[in-house]
Amino acid sequence: MRTKLLPVFILLLATRVSFAQTDSRVMIDTINQPAIYMEVNMTEGTVKDALDYYFDSMHIAKEKGKGFLIKKGLPYVLFKRAKVDYMQEYLDFYFVVDSKKQKGTDAATIYIAAATGYNTFITPDSKQWSGLKKFADFLRTNAFEKYNVLQSINDLTKQLDKQRKKLADILKQKLETENSIISDSTRMVGLQDMLIKLQNRN
């Protein structure tokens, strides 16, 4: 039985690994260009934020459209003249990120294309392609995860700050209440003494 299940398990594992990243094509400025395709369990917005964070660490800002594209927005995310992990030269990197509808966790689809210049995209036959695949895998397994951890740390830090402030307010209120109790207790003793004296006059 185990012998029969082993080939099925290997097939499923191979399918899962190959599905993590595949060679594909993506539309860039009306032309289908070679690209790496992959999916991640992140929202579209989080993926774009993670890309911004990664390239911002190299002081590279994403390109903005010109003319009417400024208002409409580019159909892809573009970072120009960047030397990324696992790549030996400066390239222009194009990312097409979309949400993937599915039940359960959020997911996004990502196409990654790279060019040495305008409309000069690297292909699966080029020597840079293996580096692009390694870079794509690095994003999926490292850079995106790192961004998620940093965001979790930031969110937790904000939550802790709120809790500390709340605790400080509680302690302040506690101190004020204690002082009020002491003051009222002292006043109570004084009033009781006054009452006793008044009663003793009779």
CSV table of C-alpha atoms in Angstrom, one decimal:
chain,number,residue,atom,x,y,z
A,1,MET,CA,0.0,0.0,0.0
A,2,ARG,CA,2.8,2.4,0.9
A,3,THR,CA,4.6,1.5,-2.3
A,4,LYS,CA,1.5,2.5,-4.3
A,5,LEU,CA,1.0,5.8,-2.5
A,6,LEU,CA,4.6,6.9,-2.9
A,7,PRO,CA,4.4,7.7,-6.6
A,8,VAL,CA,1.2,9.7,-5.9
A,9,PHE,CA,2.9,11.6,-3.1
A,10,ILE,CA,5.9,12.4,-5.3
A,11,LEU,CA,3.6,13.6,-8.1
A,12,LEU,CA,1.7,15.9,-5.7
A,13,LEU,CA,4.9,17.2,-4.2
A,14,ALA,CA,6.3,17.9,-7.7
A,15,THR,CA,3.1,19.7,-8.7
A,16,ARG,CA,3.2,21.8,-5.6
A,17,VAL,CA,6.8,22.8,-6.1
A,18,SER,CA,6.4,23.6,-9.8
A,19,PHE,CA,3.2,25.5,-9.2
A,20,ALA,CA,5.1,27.8,-6.7
A,21,GLN,CA,6.9,29.2,-9.7
A,22,THR,CA,6.4,28.7,-13.5
A,23,ASP,CA,7.7,30.3,-16.7
A,24,SER,CA,4.9,32.3,-18.3
A,25,ARG,CA,4.2,35.5,-20.2
A,26,VAL,CA,2.6,38.8,-19.2
A,27,MET,CA,1.3,41.8,-21.1
A,28,ILE,CA,3.6,44.8,-20.8
A,29,ASP,CA,2.7,47.8,-22.9
A,30,THR,CA,0.5,45.8,-25.4
A,31,ILE,CA,3.2,43.1,-25.9
A,32,ASN,CA,3.3,39.7,-24.2
A,33,GLN,CA,6.7,39.4,-22.6
A,34,PRO,CA,8.5,36.5,-20.9
A,35,ALA,CA,7.8,36.4,-17.2
A,36,ILE,CA,7.9,34.3,-14.0
A,37,TYR,CA,4.5,33.5,-12.5
A,38,MET,CA,3.9,32.6,-8.9
A,39,GLU,CA,1.2,32.8,-6.2
A,40,VAL,CA,1.6,33.8,-2.6
A,41,ASN,CA,-0.8,33.8,0.4
A,42,MET,CA,-0.8,37.6,0.8
A,43,THR,CA,-3.2,40.3,-0.3
A,44,GLU,CA,-2.5,42.3,-3.5
A,45,GLY,CA,-1.9,45.4,-1.4
A,46,THR,CA,0.5,43.7,1.0
A,47,VAL,CA,2.6,42.3,-2.0
A,48,LYS,CA,2.9,45.8,-3.5
A,49,ASP,CA,3.9,47.2,-0.1
A,50,ALA,CA,6.5,44.5,0.3
A,51,LEU,CA,7.9,45.2,-3.1
A,52,ASP,CA,8.1,48.9,-2.3
A,53,TYR,CA,9.8,48.1,1.0
A,54,TYR,CA,12.4,45.8,-0.7
A,55,PHE,CA,13.3,48.3,-3.4
A,56,ASP,CA,13.2,51.3,-1.1
A,57,SER,CA,15.9,49.6,0.9
A,58,MET,CA,18.1,50.1,-2.2
A,59,HIS,CA,16.8,53.7,-2.6
A,60,ILE,CA,14.9,52.8,-5.7
A,61,ALA,CA,11.4,54.2,-6.1
A,62,LYS,CA,8.7,52.7,-8.4
A,63,GLU,CA,8.1,54.5,-11.6
A,64,LYS,CA,5.0,56.6,-12.1
A,65,GLY,CA,3.0,57.0,-15.3
A,66,LYS,CA,3.1,60.0,-17.5
A,67,GLY,CA,0.1,62.1,-18.6
A,68,PHE,CA,-3.2,60.4,-18.1
A,69,LEU,CA,-1.5,57.3,-16.6
A,70,ILE,CA,-0.6,59.4,-13.5
A,71,LYS,CA,-4.3,59.5,-12.7
A,72,LYS,CA,-5.2,56.0,-14.0
A,73,GLY,CA,-2.0,54.3,-12.7
A,74,LEU,CA,0.4,52.0,-14.5
A,75,PRO,CA,-1.0,48.5,-15.2
A,76,TYR,CA,2.2,47.1,-13.6
A,77,VAL,CA,4.7,48.1,-10.9
A,78,LEU,CA,8.1,49.1,-12.4
A,79,PHE,CA,11.4,49.6,-10.7
A,80,LYS,CA,14.2,50.8,-13.0
A,81,ARG,CA,17.9,50.2,-12.9
A,82,ALA,CA,18.0,47.9,-9.9
A,83,LYS,CA,20.5,45.3,-9.0
A,84,VAL,CA,18.6,42.7,-6.9
A,85,ASP,CA,19.5,39.5,-5.1
A,86,TYR,CA,20.8,36.7,-7.4
A,87,MET,CA,21.1,39.1,-10.4
A,88,GLN,CA,24.5,40.3,-11.5
A,89,GLU,CA,23.5,43.4,-13.4
A,90,TYR,CA,21.2,46.4,-13.2
A,91,LEU,CA,17.8,45.7,-14.8
A,92,ASP,CA,14.3,47.1,-15.0
A,93,PHE,CA,11.8,45.0,-13.1
A,94,TYR,CA,8.2,44.7,-13.9
A,95,PHE,CA,5.6,43.3,-11.6
A,96,VAL,CA,2.0,42.6,-12.4
A,97,VAL,CA,0.1,41.8,-9.1
A,98,ASP,CA,-3.5,40.8,-8.8
A,99,SER,CA,-5.8,39.4,-6.2
A,100,LYS,CA,-6.8,35.8,-6.5
A,101,LYS,CA,-10.3,34.9,-5.4
A,102,GLN,CA,-10.4,31.8,-3.2
A,103,LYS,CA,-11.9,30.6,0.0
A,104,GLY,CA,-10.0,31.0,3.2
A,105,THR,CA,-6.7,32.9,3.2
A,106,ASP,CA,-6.0,35.8,1.0
A,107,ALA,CA,-3.8,35.2,-2.1
A,108,ALA,CA,-2.3,37.1,-4.9
A,109,THR,CA,-0.8,36.3,-8.3
A,110,ILE,CA,2.5,37.8,-9.4
A,111,TYR,CA,4.1,38.0,-12.8
A,112,ILE,CA,7.8,39.1,-12.8
A,113,ALA,CA,9.5,40.3,-15.9
A,114,ALA,CA,12.9,42.0,-16.3
A,115,ALA,CA,14.5,44.0,-19.1
A,116,THR,CA,18.0,45.3,-19.9
A,117,GLY,CA,16.4,48.4,-21.5
A,118,TYR,CA,13.2,49.6,-23.1
A,119,ASN,CA,11.3,46.7,-24.6
A,120,THR,CA,14.4,44.4,-24.3
A,121,PHE,CA,13.2,41.7,-22.0
A,122,ILE,CA,15.3,38.8,-20.9
A,123,THR,CA,14.0,35.4,-22.0
A,124,PRO,CA,14.2,31.8,-20.7
A,125,ASP,CA,17.0,31.3,-23.2
A,126,SER,CA,19.1,34.1,-21.7
A,127,LYS,CA,21.8,33.6,-19.0
A,128,GLN,CA,19.9,36.0,-16.7
A,129,TRP,CA,16.8,33.8,-16.6
A,130,SER,CA,18.1,31.4,-13.9
A,131,GLY,CA,19.0,34.5,-11.7
A,132,LEU,CA,15.5,35.9,-12.2
A,133,LYS,CA,13.9,32.6,-11.1
A,134,LYS,CA,16.1,32.6,-8.0
A,135,PHE,CA,15.2,36.2,-7.3
A,136,ALA,CA,11.5,35.3,-7.6
A,137,ASP,CA,11.9,32.5,-5.2
A,138,PHE,CA,13.8,34.8,-2.8
A,139,LEU,CA,10.9,37.2,-2.9
A,140,ARG,CA,8.4,34.5,-2.1
A,141,THR,CA,10.3,32.6,0.6
A,142,ASN,CA,12.4,35.4,2.2
A,143,ALA,CA,11.6,39.1,1.3
A,144,PHE,CA,7.8,38.8,1.6
A,145,GLU,CA,8.0,36.7,4.8
A,146,LYS,CA,10.5,39.3,6.2
A,147,TYR,CA,8.1,42.1,5.4
A,148,ASN,CA,5.2,40.2,7.0
A,149,VAL,CA,7.3,39.7,10.2
A,150,LEU,CA,8.2,43.4,10.3
A,151,GLN,CA,4.6,44.4,9.9
A,152,SER,CA,3.6,42.0,12.7
A,153,ILE,CA,6.3,43.5,14.9
A,154,ASN,CA,5.1,47.0,14.0
A,155,ASP,CA,1.5,46.1,14.7
A,156,LEU,CA,2.4,44.4,18.0
A,157,THR,CA,4.6,47.4,19.0
A,158,LYS,CA,1.6,49.7,18.4
A,159,GLN,CA,-0.6,47.4,20.4
A,160,LEU,CA,1.9,47.3,23.3
A,161,ASP,CA,2.2,51.1,23.2
A,162,LYS,CA,-1.6,51.4,23.6
A,163,GLN,CA,-1.6,48.9,26.4
A,164,ARG,CA,1.2,50.7,28.2
A,165,LYS,CA,-0.7,54.0,27.8
A,166,LYS,CA,-3.8,52.4,29.1
A,167,LEU,CA,-1.9,51.0,32.1
A,168,ALA,CA,-0.4,54.4,32.8
A,169,ASP,CA,-3.8,56.0,32.7
A,170,ILE,CA,-5.1,53.3,35.1
A,171,LEU,CA,-2.2,53.8,37.5
A,172,LYS,CA,-2.7,57.5,37.3
A,173,GLN,CA,-6.4,57.1,38.1
A,174,LYS,CA,-5.5,54.6,40.8
A,175,LEU,CA,-3.1,57.2,42.4
A,176,GLU,CA,-5.7,60.0,42.1
A,177,THR,CA,-8.3,57.7,43.7
A,178,GLU,CA,-6.0,56.7,46.5
A,179,ASN,CA,-5.1,60.4,47.2
A,180,SER,CA,-8.8,61.2,47.1
A,181,ILE,CA,-9.6,58.4,49.6
A,182,ILE,CA,-6.8,59.7,51.9
A,183,SER,CA,-8.1,63.2,51.7
A,184,ASP,CA,-11.7,62.2,52.2
A,185,SER,CA,-10.7,59.9,55.1
A,186,THR,CA,-8.8,62.7,56.8
A,187,ARG,CA,-11.8,65.0,56.3
A,188,MET,CA,-14.1,62.3,57.7
A,189,VAL,CA,-12.0,62.0,60.9
A,190,GLY,CA,-12.1,65.7,61.3
A,191,LEU,CA,-15.9,65.9,60.9
A,192,GLN,CA,-16.3,63.0,63.3
A,193,ASP,CA,-14.1,64.7,65.9
A,194,MET,CA,-16.2,67.9,65.4
A,195,LEU,CA,-19.4,65.9,65.9
A,196,ILE,CA,-18.1,64.3,69.1
A,197,LYS,CA,-17.2,67.7,70.5
A,198,LEU,CA,-20.6,69.1,69.6
A,199,GLN,CA,-22.3,66.2,71.2
A,200,ASN,CA,-20.2,66.5,74.4
A,201,ARG,CA,-21.3,70.2,74.8
A,202,ASN,CA,-24.7,68.9,75.7
